[in-house]
PDB file of C-alpha atoms in Angstrom:
ATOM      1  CA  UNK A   1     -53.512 -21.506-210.991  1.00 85.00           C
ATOM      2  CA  UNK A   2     -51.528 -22.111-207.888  1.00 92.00           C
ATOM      3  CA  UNK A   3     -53.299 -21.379-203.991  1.00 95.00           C
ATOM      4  CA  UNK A   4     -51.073 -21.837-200.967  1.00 94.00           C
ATOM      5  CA  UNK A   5     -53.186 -22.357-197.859  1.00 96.00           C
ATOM      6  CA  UNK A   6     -51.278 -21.358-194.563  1.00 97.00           C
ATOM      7  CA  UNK A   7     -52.335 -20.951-190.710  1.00 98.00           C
ATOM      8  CA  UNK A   8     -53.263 -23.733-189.127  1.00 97.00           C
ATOM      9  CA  UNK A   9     -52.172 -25.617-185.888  1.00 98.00           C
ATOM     10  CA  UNK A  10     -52.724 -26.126-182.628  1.00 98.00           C
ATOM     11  CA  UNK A  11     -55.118 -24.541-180.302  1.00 98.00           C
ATOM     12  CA  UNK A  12     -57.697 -25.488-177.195  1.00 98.00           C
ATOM     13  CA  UNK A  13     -61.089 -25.417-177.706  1.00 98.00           C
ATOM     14  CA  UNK A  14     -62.941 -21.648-177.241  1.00 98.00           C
ATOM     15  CA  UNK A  15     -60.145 -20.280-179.444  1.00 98.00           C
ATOM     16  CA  UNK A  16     -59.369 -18.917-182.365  1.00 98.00           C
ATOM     17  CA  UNK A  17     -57.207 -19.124-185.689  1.00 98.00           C
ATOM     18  CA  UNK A  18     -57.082 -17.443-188.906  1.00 98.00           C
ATOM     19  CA  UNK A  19     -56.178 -19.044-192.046  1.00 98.00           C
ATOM     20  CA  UNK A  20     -55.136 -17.700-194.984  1.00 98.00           C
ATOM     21  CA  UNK A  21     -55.263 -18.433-199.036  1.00 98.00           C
ATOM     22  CA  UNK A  22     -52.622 -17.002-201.482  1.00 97.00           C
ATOM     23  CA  UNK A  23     -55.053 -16.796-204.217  1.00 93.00           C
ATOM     24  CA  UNK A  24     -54.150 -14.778-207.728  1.00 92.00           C
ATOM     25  CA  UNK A  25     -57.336 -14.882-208.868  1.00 94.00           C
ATOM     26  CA  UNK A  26     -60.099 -13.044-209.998  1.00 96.00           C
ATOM     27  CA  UNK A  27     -62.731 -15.893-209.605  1.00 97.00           C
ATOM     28  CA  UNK A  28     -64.591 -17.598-206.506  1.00 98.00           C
ATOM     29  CA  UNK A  29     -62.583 -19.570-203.683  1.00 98.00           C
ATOM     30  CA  UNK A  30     -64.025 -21.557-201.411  1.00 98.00           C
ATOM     31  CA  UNK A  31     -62.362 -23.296-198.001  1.00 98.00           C
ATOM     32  CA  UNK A  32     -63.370 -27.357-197.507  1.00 98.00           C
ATOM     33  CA  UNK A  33     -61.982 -29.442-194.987  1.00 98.00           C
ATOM     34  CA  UNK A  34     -61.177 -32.819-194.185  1.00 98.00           C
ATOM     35  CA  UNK A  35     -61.229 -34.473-190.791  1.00 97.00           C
ATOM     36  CA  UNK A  36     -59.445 -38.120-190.697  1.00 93.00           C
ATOM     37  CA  UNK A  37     -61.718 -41.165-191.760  1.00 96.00           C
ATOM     38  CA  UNK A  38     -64.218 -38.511-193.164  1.00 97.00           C
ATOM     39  CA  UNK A  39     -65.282 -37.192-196.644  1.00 98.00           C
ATOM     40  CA  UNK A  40     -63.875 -33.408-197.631  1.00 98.00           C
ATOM     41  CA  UNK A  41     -66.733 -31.132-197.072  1.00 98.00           C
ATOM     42  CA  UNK A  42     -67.330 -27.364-197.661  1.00 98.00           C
ATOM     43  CA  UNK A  43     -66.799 -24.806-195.013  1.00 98.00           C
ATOM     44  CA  UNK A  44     -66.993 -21.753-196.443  1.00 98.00           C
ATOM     45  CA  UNK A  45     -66.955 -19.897-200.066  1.00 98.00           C
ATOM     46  CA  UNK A  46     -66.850 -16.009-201.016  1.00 98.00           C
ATOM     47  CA  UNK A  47     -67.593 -14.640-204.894  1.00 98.00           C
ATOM     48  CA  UNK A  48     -65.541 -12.364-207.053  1.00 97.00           C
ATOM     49  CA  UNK A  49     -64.969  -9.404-205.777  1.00 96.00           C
ATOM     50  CA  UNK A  50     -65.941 -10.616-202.906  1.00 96.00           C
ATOM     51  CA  UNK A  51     -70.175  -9.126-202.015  1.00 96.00           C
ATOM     52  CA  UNK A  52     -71.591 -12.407-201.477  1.00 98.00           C
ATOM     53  CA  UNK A  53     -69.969 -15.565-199.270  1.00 98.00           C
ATOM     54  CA  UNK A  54     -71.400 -18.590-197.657  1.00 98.00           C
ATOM     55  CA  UNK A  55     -71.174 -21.129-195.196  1.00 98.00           C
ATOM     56  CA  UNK A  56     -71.753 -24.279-193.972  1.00 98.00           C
ATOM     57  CA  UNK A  57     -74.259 -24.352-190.833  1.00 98.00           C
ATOM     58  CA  UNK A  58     -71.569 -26.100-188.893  1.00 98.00           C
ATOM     59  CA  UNK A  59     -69.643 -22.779-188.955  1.00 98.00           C
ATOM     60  CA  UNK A  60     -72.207 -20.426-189.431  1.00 98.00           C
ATOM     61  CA  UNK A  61     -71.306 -17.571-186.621  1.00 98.00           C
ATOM     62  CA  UNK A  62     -68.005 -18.848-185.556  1.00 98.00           C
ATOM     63  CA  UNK A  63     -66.061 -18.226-189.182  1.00 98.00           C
ATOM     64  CA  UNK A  64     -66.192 -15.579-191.214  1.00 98.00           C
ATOM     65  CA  UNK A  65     -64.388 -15.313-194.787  1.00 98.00           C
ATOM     66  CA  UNK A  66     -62.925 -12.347-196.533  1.00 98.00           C
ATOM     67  CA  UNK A  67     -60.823 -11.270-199.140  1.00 97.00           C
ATOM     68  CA  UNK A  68     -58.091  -8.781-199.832  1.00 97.00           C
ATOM     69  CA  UNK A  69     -57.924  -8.626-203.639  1.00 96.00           C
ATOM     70  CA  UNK A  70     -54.918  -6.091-203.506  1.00 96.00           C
ATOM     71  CA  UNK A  71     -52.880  -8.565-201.817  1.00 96.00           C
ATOM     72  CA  UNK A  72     -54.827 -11.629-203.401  1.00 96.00           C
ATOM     73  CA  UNK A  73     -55.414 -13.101-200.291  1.00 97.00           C
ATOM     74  CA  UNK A  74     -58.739 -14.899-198.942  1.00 98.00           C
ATOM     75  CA  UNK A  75     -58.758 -14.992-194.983  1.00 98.00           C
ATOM     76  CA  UNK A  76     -61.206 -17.642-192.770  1.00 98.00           C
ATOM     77  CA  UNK A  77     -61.309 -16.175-189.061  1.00 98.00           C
ATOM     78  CA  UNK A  78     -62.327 -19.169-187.102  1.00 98.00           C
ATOM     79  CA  UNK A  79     -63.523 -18.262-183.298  1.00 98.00           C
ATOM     80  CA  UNK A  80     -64.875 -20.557-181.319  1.00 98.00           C
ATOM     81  CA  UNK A  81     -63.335 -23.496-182.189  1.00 98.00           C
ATOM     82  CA  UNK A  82     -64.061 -27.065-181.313  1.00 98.00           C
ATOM     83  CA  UNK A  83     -62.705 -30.650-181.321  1.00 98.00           C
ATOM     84  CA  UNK A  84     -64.692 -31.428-184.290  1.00 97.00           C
ATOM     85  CA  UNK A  85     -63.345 -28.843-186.030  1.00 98.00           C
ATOM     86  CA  UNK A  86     -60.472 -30.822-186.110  1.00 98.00           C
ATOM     87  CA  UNK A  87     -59.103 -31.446-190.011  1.00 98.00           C
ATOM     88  CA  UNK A  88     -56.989 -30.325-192.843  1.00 98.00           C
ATOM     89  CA  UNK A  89     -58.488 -27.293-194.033  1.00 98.00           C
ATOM     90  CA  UNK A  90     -58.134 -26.858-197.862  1.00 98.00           C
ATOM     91  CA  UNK A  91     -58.591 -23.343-200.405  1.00 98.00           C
ATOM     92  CA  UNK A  92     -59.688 -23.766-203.700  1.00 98.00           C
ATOM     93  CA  UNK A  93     -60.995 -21.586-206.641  1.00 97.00           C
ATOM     94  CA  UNK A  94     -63.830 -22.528-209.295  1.00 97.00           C
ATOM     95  CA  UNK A  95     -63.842 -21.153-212.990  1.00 96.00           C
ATOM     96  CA  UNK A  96     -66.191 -18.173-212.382  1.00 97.00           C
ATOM     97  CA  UNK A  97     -66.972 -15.603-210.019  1.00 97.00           C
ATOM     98  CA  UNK A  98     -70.072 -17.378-208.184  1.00 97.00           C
ATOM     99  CA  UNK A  99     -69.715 -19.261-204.956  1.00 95.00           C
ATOM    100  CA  UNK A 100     -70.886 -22.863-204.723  1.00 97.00           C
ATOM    101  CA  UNK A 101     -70.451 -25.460-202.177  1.00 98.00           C
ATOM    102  CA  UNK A 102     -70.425 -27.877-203.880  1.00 97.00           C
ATOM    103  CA  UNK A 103     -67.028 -29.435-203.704  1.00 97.00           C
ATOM    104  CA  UNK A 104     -66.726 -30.744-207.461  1.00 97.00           C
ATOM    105  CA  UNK A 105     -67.167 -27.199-208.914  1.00 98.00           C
ATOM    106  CA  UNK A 106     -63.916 -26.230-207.506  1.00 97.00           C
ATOM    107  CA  UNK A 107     -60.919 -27.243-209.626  1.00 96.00           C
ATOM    108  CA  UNK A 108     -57.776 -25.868-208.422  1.00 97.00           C
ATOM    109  CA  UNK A 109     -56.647 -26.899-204.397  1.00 97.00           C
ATOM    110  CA  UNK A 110     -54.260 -25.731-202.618  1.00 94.00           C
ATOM    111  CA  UNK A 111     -51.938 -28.195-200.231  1.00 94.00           C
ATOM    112  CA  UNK A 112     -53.822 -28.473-196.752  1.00 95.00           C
ATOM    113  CA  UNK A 113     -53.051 -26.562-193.452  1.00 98.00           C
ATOM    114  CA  UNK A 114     -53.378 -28.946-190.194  1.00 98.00           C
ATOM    115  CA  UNK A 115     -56.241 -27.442-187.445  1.00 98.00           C
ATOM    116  CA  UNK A 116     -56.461 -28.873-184.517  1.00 98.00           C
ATOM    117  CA  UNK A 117     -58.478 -28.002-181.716  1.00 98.00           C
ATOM    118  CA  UNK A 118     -58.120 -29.897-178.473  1.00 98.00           C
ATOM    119  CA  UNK A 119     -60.746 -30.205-176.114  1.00 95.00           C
TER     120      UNK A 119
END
């Protein structure tokens, strides 16, 4: 299973960015990141096909998370950003169609795309 995160960079605070995960699968993915000196931690997860996501409250109503299963494609639209948004945001898929946050169900990552949001 291969994932190829893309879409980050650079951007003031109050804007916005989409990412985007290359994802062949037919199972849940999930978007985590990871700020420097700090722990990866979930952001954001949708199910197979795609009816149910999730998100953490840091992000809740300024990221949304969608996916185009023609193009195999699962999109976070981040508005609103802020410094502490600030990381390496990562996509990965579990072995199943249900989302988690939990960051050990996931097994398959993608390489990390650099956000980050200056004040």
């Amino acid at each position: 299973v291969q994932l190829q995160a893309s879409g980050g960079g650079w951007v003031q605070a109050g804007d916005s960015l989409k990412l985007s995960c290359a994802a062949a699968v037919r199972t849940a993915v999930g978007w985590f990141r990871q700020a420097p000196g700090k722990e990866r931690e979930f952001v954001a997860a949708i199910s197979w096909p795609g009816t149910k996501t999730a998100f953490a409250k840091s992000v809740k109503g300024r990221f949304t998370i969608s996916r185009d299963n023609t193009k195999n494609t699962v999109d976070s639209q981040m508005n609103s950003l802020k410094p502490e948004d600030t990381a390496v945001y990562y996509c990965a898929t579990r072995d199943n169609q249900y989302l988690s946050d939990v960051l050990n169900d996931y097994y398959y990552w993608g390489q990390g795309t650099l956000v980050t949001v200056s004040s």
